[in-house]
Every structure is written in C-alpha cells, then in structure tokens.
mmCIF file of C-alpha atoms in Angstrom:
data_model
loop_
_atom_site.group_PDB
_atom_site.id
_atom_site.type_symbol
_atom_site.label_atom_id
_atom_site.label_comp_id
_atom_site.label_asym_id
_atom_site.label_seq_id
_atom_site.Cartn_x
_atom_site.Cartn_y
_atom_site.Cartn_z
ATOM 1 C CA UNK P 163 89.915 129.560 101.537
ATOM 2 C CA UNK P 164 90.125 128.089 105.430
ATOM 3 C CA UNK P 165 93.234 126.244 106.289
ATOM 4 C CA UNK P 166 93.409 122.676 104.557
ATOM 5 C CA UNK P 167 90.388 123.484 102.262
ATOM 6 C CA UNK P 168 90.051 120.224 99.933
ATOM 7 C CA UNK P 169 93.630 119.462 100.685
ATOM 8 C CA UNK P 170 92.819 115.717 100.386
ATOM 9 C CA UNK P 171 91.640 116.188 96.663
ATOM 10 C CA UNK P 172 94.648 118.978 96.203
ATOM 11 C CA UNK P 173 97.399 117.306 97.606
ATOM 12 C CA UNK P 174 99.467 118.087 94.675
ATOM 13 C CA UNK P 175 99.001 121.959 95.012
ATOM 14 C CA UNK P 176 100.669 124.033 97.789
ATOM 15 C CA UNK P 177 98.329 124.850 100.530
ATOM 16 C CA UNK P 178 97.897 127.956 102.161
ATOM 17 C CA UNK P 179 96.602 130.051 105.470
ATOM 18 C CA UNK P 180 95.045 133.413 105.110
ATOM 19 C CA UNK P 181 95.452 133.657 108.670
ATOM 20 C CA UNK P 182 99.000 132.372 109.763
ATOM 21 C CA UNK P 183 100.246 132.372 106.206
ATOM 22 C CA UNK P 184 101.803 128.978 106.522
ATOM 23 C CA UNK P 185 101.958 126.177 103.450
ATOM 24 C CA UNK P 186 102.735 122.553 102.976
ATOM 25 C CA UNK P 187 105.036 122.069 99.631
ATOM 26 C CA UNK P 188 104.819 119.080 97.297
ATOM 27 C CA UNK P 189 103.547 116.126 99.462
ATOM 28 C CA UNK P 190 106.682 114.020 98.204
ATOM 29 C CA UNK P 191 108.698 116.458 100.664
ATOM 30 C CA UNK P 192 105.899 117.301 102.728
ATOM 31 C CA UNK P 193 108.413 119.773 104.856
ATOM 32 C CA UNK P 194 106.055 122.816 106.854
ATOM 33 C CA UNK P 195 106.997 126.429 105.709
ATOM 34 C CA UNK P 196 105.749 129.466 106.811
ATOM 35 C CA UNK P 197 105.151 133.164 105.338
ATOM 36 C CA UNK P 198 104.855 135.143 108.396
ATOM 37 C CA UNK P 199 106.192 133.526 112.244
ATOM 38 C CA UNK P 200 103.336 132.015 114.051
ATOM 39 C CA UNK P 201 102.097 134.031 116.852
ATOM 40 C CA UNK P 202 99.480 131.555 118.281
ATOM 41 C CA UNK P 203 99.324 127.734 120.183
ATOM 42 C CA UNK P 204 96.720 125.865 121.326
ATOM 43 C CA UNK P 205 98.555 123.456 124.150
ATOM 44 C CA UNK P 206 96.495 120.396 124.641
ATOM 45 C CA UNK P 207 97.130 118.446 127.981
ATOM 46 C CA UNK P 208 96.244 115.243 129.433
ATOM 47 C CA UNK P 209 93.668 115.539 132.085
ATOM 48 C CA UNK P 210 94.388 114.883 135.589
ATOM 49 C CA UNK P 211 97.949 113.744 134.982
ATOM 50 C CA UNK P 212 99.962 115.505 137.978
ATOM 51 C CA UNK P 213 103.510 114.174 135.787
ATOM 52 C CA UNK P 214 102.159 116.787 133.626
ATOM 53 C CA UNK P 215 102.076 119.739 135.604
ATOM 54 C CA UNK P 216 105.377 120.316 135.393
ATOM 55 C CA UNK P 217 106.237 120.258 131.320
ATOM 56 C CA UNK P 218 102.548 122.002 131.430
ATOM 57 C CA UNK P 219 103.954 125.061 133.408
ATOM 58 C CA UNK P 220 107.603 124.817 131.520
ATOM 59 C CA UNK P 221 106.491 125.218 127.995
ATOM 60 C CA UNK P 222 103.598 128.140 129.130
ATOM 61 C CA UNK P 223 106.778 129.976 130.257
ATOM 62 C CA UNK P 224 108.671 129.148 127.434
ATOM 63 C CA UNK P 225 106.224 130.012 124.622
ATOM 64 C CA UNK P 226 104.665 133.285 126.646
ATOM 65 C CA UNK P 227 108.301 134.800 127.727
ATOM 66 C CA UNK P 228 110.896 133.227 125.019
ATOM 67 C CA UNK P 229 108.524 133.415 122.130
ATOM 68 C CA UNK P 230 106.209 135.909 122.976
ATOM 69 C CA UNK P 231 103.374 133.737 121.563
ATOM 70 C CA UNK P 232 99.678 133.416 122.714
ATOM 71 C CA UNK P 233 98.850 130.466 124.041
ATOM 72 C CA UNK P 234 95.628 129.022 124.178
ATOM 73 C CA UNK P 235 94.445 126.209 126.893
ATOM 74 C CA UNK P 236 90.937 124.478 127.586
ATOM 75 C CA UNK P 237 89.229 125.777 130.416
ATOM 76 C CA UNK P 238 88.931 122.483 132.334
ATOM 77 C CA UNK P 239 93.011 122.147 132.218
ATOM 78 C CA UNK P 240 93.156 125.827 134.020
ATOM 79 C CA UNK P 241 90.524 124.924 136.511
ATOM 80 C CA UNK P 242 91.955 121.843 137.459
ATOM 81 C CA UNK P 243 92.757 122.431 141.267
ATOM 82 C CA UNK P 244 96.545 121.167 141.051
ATOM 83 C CA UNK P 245 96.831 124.436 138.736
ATOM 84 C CA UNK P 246 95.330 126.549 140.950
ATOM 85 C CA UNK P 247 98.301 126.671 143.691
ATOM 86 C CA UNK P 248 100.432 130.037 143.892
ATOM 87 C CA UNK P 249 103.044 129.220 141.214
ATOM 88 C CA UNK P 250 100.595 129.188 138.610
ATOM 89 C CA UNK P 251 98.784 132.610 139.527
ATOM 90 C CA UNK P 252 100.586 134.785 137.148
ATOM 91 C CA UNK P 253 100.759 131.969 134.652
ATOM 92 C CA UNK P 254 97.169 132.091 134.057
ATOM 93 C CA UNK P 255 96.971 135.550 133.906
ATOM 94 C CA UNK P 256 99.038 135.020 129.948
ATOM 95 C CA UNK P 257 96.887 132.527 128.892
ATOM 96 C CA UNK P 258 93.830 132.473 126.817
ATOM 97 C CA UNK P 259 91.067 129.765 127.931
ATOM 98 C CA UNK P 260 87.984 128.398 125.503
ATOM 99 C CA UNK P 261 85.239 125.755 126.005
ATOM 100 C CA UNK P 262 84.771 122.458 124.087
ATOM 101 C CA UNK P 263 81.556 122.849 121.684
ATOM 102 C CA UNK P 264 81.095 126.584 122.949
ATOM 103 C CA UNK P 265 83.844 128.556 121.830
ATOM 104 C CA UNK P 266 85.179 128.469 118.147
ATOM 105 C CA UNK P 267 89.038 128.904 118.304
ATOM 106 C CA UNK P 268 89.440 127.204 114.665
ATOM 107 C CA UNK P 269 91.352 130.866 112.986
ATOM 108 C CA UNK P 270 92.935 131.878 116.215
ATOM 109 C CA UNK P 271 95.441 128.802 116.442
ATOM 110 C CA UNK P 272 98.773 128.549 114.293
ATOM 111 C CA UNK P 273 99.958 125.329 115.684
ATOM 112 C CA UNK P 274 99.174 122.832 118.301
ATOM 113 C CA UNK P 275 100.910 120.805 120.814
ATOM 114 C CA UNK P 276 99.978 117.888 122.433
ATOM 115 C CA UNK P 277 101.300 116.756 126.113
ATOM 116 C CA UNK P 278 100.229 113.251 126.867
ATOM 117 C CA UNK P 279 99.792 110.156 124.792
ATOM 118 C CA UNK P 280 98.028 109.330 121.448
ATOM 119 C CA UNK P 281 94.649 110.462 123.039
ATOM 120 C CA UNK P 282 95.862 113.947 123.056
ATOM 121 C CA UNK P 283 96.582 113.811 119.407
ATOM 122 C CA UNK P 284 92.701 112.342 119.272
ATOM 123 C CA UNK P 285 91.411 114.886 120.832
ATOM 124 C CA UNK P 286 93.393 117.929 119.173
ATOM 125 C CA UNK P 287 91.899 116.346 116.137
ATOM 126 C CA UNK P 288 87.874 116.458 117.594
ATOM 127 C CA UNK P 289 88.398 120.475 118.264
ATOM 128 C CA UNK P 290 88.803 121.254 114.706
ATOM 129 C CA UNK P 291 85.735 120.075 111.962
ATOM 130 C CA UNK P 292 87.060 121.905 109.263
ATOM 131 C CA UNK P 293 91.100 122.647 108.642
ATOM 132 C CA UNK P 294 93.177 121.176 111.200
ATOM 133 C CA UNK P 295 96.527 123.267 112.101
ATOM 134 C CA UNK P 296 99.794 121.363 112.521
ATOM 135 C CA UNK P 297 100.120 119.387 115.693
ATOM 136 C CA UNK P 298 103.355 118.577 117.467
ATOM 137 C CA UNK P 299 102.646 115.622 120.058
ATOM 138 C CA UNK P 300 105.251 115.149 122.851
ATOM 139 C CA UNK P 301 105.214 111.760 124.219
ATOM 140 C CA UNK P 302 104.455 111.930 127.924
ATOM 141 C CA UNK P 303 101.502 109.071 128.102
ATOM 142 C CA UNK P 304 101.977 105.570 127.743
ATOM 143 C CA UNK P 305 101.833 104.174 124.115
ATOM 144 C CA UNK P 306 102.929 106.818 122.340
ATOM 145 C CA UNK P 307 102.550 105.355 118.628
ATOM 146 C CA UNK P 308 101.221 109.044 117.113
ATOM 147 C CA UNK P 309 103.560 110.840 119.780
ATOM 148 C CA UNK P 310 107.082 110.928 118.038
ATOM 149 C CA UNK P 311 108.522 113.929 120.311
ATOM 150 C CA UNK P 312 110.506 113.623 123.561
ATOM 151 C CA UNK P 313 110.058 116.560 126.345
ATOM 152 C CA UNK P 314 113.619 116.413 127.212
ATOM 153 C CA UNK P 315 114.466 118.780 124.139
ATOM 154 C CA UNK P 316 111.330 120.600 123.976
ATOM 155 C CA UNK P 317 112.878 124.157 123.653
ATOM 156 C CA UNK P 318 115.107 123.373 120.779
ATOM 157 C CA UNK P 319 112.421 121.231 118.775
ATOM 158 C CA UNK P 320 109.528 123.595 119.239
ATOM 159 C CA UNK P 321 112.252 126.422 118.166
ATOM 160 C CA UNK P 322 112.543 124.468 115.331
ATOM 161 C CA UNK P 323 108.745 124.226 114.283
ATOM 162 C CA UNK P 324 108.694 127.691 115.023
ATOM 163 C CA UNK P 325 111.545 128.366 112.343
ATOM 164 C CA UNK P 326 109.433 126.008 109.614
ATOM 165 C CA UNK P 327 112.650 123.335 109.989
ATOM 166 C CA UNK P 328 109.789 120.577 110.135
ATOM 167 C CA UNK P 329 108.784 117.576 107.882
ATOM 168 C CA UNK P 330 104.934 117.029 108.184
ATOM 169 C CA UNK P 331 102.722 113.816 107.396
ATOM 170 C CA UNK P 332 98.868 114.445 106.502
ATOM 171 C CA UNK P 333 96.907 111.699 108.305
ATOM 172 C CA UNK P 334 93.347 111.063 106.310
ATOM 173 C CA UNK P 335 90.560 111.517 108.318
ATOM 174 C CA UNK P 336 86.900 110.090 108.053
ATOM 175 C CA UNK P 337 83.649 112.123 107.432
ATOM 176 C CA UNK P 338 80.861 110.692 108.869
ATOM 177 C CA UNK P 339 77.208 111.223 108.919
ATOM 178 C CA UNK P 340 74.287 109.934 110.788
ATOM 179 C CA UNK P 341 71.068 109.512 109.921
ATOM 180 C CA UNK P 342 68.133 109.077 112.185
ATOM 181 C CA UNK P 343 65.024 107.882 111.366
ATOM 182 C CA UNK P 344 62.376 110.452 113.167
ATOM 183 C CA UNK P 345 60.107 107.745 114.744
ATOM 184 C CA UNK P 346 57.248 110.570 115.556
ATOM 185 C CA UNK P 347 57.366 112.077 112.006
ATOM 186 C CA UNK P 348 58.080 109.046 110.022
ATOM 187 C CA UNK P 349 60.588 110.655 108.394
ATOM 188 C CA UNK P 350 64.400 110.668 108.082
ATOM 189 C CA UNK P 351 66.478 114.007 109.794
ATOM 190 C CA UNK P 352 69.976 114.152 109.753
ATOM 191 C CA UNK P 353 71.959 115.044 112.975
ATOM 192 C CA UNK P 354 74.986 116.100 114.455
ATOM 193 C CA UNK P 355 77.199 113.642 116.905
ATOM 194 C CA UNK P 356 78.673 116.487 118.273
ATOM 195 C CA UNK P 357 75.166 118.700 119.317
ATOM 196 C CA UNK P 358 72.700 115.756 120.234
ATOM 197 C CA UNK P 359 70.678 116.154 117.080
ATOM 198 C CA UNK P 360 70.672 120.137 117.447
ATOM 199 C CA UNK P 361 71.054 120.814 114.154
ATOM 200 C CA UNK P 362 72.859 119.155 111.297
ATOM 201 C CA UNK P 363 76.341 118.634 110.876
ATOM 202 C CA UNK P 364 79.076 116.193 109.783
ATOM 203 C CA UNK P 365 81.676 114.296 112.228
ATOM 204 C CA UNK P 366 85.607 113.926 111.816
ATOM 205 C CA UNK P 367 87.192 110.863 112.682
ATOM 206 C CA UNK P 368 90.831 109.970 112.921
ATOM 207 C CA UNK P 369 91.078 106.782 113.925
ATOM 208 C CA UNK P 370 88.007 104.662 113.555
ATOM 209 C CA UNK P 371 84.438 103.903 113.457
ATOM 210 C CA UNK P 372 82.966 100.635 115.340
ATOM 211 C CA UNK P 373 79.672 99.774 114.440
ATOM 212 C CA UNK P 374 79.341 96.221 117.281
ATOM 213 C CA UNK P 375 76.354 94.317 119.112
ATOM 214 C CA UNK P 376 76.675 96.685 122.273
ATOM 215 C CA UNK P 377 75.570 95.104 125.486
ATOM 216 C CA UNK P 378 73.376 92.304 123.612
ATOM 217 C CA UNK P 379 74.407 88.556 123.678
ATOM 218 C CA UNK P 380 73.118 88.295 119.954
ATOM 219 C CA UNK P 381 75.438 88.660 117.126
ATOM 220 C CA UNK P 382 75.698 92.116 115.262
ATOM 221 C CA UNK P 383 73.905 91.851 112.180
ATOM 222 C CA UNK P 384 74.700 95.416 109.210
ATOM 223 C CA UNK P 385 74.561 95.587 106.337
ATOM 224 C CA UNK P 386 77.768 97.262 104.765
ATOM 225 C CA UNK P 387 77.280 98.966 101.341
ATOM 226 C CA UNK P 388 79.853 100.627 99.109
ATOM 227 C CA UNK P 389 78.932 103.478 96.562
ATOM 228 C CA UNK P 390 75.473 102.062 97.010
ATOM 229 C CA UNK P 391 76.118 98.369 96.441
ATOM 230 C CA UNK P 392 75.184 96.327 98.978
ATOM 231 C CA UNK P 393 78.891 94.425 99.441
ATOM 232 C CA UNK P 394 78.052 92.211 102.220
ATOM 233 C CA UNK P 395 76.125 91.411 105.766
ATOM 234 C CA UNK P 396 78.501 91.807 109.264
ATOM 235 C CA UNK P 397 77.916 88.611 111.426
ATOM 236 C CA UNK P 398 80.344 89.108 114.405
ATOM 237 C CA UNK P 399 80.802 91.149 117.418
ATOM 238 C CA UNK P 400 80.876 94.301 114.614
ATOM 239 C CA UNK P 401 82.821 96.050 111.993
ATOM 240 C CA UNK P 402 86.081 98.570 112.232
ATOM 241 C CA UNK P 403 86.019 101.447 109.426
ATOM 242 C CA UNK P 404 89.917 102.961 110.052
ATOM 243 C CA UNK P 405 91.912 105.362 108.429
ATOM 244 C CA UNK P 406 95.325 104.178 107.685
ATOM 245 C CA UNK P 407 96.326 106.080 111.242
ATOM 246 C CA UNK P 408 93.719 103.906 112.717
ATOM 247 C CA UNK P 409 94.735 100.380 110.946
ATOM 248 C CA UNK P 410 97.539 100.460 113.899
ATOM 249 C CA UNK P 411 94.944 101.182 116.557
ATOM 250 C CA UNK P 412 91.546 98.638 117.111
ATOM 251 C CA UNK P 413 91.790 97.226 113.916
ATOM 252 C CA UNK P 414 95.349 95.669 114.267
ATOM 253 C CA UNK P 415 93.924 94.047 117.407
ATOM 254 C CA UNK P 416 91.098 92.660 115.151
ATOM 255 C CA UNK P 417 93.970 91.164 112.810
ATOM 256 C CA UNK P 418 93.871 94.066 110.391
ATOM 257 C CA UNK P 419 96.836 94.756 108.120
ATOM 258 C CA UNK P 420 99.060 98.045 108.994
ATOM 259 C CA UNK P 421 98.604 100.860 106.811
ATOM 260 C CA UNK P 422 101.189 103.700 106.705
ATOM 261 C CA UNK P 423 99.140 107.114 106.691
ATOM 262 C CA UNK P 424 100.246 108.465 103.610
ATOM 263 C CA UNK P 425 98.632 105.658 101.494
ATOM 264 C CA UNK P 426 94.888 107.015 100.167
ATOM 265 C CA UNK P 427 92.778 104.064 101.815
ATOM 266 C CA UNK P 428 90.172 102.856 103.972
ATOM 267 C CA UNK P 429 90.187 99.808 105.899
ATOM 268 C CA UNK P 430 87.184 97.381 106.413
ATOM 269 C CA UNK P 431 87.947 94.813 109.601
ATOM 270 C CA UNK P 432 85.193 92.639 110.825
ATOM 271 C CA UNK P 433 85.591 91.706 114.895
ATOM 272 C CA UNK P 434 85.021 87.989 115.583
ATOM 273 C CA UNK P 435 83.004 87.646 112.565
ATOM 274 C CA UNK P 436 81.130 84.575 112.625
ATOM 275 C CA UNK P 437 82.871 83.481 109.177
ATOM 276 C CA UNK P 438 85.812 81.647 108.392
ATOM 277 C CA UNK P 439 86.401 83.659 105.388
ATOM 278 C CA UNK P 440 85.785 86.787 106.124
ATOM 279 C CA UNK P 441 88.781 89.089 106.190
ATOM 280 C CA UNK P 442 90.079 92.710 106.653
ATOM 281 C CA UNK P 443 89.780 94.468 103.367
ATOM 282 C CA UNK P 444 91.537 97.588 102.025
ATOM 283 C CA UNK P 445 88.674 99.678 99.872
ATOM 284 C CA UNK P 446 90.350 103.663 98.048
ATOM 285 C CA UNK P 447 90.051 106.567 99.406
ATOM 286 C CA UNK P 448 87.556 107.595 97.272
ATOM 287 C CA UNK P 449 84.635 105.746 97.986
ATOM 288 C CA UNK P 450 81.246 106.021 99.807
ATOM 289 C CA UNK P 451 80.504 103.708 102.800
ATOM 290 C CA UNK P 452 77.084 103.110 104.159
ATOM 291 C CA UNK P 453 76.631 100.912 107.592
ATOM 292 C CA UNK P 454 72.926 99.960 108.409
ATOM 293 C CA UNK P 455 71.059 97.887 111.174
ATOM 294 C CA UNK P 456 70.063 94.615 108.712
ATOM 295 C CA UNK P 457 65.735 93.842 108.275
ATOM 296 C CA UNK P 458 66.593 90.698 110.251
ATOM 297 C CA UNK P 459 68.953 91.565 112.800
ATOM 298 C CA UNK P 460 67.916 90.440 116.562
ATOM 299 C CA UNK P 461 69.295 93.417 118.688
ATOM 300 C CA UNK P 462 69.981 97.242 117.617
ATOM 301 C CA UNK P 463 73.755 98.050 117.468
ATOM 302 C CA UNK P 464 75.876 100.602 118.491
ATOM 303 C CA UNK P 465 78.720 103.147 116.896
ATOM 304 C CA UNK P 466 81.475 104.704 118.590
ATOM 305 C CA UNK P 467 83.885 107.155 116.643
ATOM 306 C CA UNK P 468 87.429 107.557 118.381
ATOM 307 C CA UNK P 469 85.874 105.901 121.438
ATOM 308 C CA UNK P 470 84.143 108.751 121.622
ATOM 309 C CA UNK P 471 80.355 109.886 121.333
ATOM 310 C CA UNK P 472 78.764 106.331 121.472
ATOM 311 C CA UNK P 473 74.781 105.815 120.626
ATOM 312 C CA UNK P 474 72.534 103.469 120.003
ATOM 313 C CA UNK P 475 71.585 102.379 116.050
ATOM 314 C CA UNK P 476 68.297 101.164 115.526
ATOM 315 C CA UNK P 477 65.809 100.046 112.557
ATOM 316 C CA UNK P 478 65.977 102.523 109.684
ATOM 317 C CA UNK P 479 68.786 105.039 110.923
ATOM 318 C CA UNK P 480 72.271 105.209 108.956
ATOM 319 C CA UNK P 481 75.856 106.038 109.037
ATOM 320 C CA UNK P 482 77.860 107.133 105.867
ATOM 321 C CA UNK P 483 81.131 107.626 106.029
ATOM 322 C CA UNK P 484 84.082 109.036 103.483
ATOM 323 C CA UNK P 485 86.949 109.931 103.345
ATOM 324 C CA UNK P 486 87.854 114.054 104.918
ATOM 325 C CA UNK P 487 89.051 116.162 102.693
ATOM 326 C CA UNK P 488 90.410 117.954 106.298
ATOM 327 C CA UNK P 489 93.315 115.624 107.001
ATOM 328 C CA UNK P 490 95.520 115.937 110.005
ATOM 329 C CA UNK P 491 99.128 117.674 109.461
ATOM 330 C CA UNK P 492 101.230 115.952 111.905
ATOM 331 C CA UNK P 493 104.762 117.425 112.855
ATOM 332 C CA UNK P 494 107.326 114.323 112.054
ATOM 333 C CA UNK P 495 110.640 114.027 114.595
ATOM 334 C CA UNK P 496 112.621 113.135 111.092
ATOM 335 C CA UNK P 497 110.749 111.990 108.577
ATOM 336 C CA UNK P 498 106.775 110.105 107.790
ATOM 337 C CA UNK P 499 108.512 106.735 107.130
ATOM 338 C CA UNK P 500 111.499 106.309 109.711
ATOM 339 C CA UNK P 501 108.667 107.733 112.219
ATOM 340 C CA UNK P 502 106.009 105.085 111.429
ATOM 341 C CA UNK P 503 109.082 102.295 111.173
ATOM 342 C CA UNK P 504 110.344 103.357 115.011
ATOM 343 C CA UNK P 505 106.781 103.319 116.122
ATOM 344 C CA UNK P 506 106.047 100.124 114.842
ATOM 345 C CA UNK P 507 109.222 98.539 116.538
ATOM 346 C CA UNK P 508 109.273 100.644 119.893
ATOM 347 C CA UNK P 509 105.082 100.349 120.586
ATOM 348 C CA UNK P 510 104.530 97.494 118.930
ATOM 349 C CA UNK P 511 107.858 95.499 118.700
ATOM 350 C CA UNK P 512 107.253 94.362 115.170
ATOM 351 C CA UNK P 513 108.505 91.483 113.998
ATOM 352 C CA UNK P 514 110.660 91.159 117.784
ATOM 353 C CA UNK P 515 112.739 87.807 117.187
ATOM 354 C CA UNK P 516 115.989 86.165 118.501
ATOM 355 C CA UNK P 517 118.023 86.111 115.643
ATOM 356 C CA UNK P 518 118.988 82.533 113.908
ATOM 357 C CA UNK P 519 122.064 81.232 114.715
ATOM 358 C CA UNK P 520 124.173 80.220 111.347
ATOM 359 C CA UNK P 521 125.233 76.808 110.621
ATOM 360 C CA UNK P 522 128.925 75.845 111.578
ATOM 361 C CA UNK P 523 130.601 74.223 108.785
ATOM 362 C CA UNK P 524 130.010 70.302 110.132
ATOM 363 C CA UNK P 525 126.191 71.164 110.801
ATOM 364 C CA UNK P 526 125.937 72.387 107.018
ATOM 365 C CA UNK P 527 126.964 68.868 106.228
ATOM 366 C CA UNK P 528 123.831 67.356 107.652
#
C-alpha cells in the first residue's frame, strides 16, 4: 500500500509508509511518528522571490551537512539565474533536481517543506496525485493562513519534525474529473487536466473548484447535481466547490461559512447569484457532485481548480467531483485547532472589535 492509501475512508486505522516507514496514530491525537529517520526532502520555493534566496541556501546547508539528508528541488528553482552566482556552485552539486509532469518523485520524498506563502503549500499539494507526504510550510509570503511556521527557528523546528515531535492535521482534498464531449466522434472521452487530454486521469484539488461565466457578460447558467439528483440551476457569476481548507480561501470572499479542516465536508457557495435566497451550503464528505453547462444557458463557462489549469466548458462536457481519499498531512506549529484559531485572528482578524466599555454605576441607573 502507497503512502495515505484510502486514508480518508481509514482514518481510524494507523497509516503506514513502506518506503519511509512513517505513521499517523489515532486522528484524535493526530501526532506524526516515524519507524526509521527520514532520509529525503523535497524543498518547495517561491519563484522569483530574491527574500528567498537566502533561507533557500540556509536550510540546503542545513539539511545536506547537519542532517545528511537528500534534498530534492524543482529544476526551474536551480536554474533561476540569482542561484546561479558562485556561492551556490557547490550547493547544487548536493541537490537532486526533477521536472513538473516529467519526472515522478512521489516514493523518493519523506517530507516536504514549503518556503513562501499559502501558494507553496498549493503547489506541494499539485506534485503528488496519489499519497501526499507531510508538508511543513514556513511563512515567508504574504498571507500566510496554511503557513503556521516562522524561519527564525527553522533549525530547531525542522529538528523536531525530523525527531517525529510533530502534531499533524489531514486537510481533505477534492477528486475531480472531466468529461469532454468528443465533438468529431460524437462520443464522450474522459481526460486528464494535468496532460491536455493525453490520456485519462483524475485531478486533486485542495482548495477549490470555480465553475463562473468567464469573459462573457451573460450570467453563468449549471446545473449542479448531487448523487445524481439534479439539486438546483447556478444563476450568478458561478459556483465555489471548497474543501474545508478552501472555505477560508474564495469562498469566504463569496460569504461562505469557515470550515475547520478536520470536519468531513464539502462546501457549495454560489458567487453573486442572481437569487435572494440562495446561500452557501455545507453537503458530507461522502457525496458525488456533478457540475454541467445547463440546455439553456447563453455562453459556455469556465473551471479553474486552485487557480490553476483553467478551460473552457461547453455543451455536453462534465465535471464530477468527490471527496480524495489522498488528503494532505500538514505539520501543525502546536496543535490543528489553536493553529486554525491564530490564523483566523492574525490573516483574517476575526471578529477584530474595540471592546465595550462597562456601565459606571449612575449610567446603570438609566
């Protein structure tokens, strides 16, 4: 069994890696153990950030010299020309480089870590289709909601990761599939997001889905289904499918409700539906979604997952979507609930209020 193998449906079980021979315990502790050390990284950096350069070359050295780990870096952060001045000459030589959509590094990594903001932590997640290793995101970008870590005592919290002194928090993630209706053929073909309708495959998504009207002035117009049911018709701008990870992202913009990521759910959020009455809904885990272009509509629409790999939906195509049963194990600072509560109030300032004054004795009289 591959790391994270029907974790979603097995939370209750311990999970475990033939390769690094880590586990996650019950999920009410949800602390990250390990059998054997880890001897692998995969460092994920924010492109074309020269702030990063520095904690980029810093942790290299540390993880390469101190640990004696392998380290493994996209090849577009190592060809970046502010890498390729003198200092970082015998740096490179330690590391290991792969490709996006070429090179499958999926049973080399132990751990990741994530320089930059929550985009980082986005991205880690696209690498991996399957089982996801554990990612520890420092925040070094600008929001920094999914980014709990501060660089300042990288060497002593990595140590501790290291060491299996970690609590983790499984973020759901979405499955979805297109279908596209092969207008020469007349018939329906599935394809992949990720290959340009290469072959077949299915898409994880972290945050959200946005099925909206694209560059058309006409209002979207899908129909949105629910373990075949047809539930209701989208009139708006579009419709937000989130993860509980993602109810913080787009869809609280859209007036969606915040989720905390361990709760099994989906969220539905309409944006600028052309309703009074329509509003976010929370649907379970468990359930089948189905988004198509409605017989009526004016205009095609458009789907984006993660802000990423946007196209065009027209007359008789499809997207499904589910919940992963590949999740997301993300390394907590303390703990899944004190880390969501400081996010909320640091990002978002949640519920930020002068505090009431109290009533003096003669005011209480009146």
């Amino acid at each position: 069994m591959r790391l994270f193998d029907n974790l979603w449906l097995k939370r209750h079980s311990a999970v475990k890696s033939p390769h690094s021979g880590w586990h996650i315990q019950d999920p009410a502790s949800q602390r990250l153990t390990w059998n054997k050390p880890p001897k692998s990284v995969l460092i994920i950096k924010k492109i074309r950030d020269a702030s990063l350069l520095q904690p980029f070359k810093e942790l290299c050295i540390f993880l390469t010299q101190q640990k004696n780990m392998i380290v493994y870096v996209e090849r577009k952060i190592i060809e970046d020309p502010a890498i390729a001045i003198e200092s970082f000459v015998s740096l490179k030589k330690k590391i290991c480089t792969f490709r996006e959509d070429y090179d499958d590094i999926s049973n080399c990594v132990d751990f990741i870590i994530c320089l930059g903001g929550d985009g980082t932590l986005l991205y880690a997640s696209s690498l991996f289709q399957e089982s996801v290793p554990p990612v520890m995101a420092f925040h070094l970008g600008s929001l920094g909601f999914l980014t709990p870590f501060k660089f300042d005592t990288y060497q002593s919290q990595v140590t501790q990761v290291i060491e299996g002194n970690a609590a983790v928090i499984l973020r759901s993630r979405l499955e979805v599939k297109v279908m596209k209706k092969n207008r020469e053929k007349e018939s329906v073909e599935e394809i992949s997001l990720v290959t340009n309708g290469d072959k077949t495959m299915h898409y994880q998504v972290l945050n959200e889905v946005v099925v909206d009207r694209g560059p058309s002035s006409y209002l979207s117009n899908v129909d949105l289904f629910l373990d075949g049911h047809l539930i209701t018709t989208v009139q708006g701008d579009g419709v937000i499918v989130s993860t509980p990870t993602g109810s913080t992202a787009y869809a609280v913009a859209a007036g969606a409700s915040m989720i905390h990521p361990n709760v099994p759910a989906i969220m539905i959020t309409p944006i600028c539906p052309h309703s009074l009455s329509f509003r976010p809904i929370v649907v379970p885990a468990g359930v089948e979604l189905k988004i198509t272009l409605s017989h009526d509509a004016r205009n095609m629409a458009w789907v984006s997952l993660d802000g990423r790999k946007r196209q065009e939906i027209a007359y008789g195509d499809s997207i499904t979507i589910t919940t992963s049963c590949f999740p997301v194990p993300s390394i907590c600072f303390r703990d899944p609930v004190n880390d969501w509560f400081e996010s909320l109030a640091q990002c978002l300032h949640w519920n930020v209020r002068k505090k009431q004054s109290h009533l003096s004795s003669e005011e209480e009289e009146f």
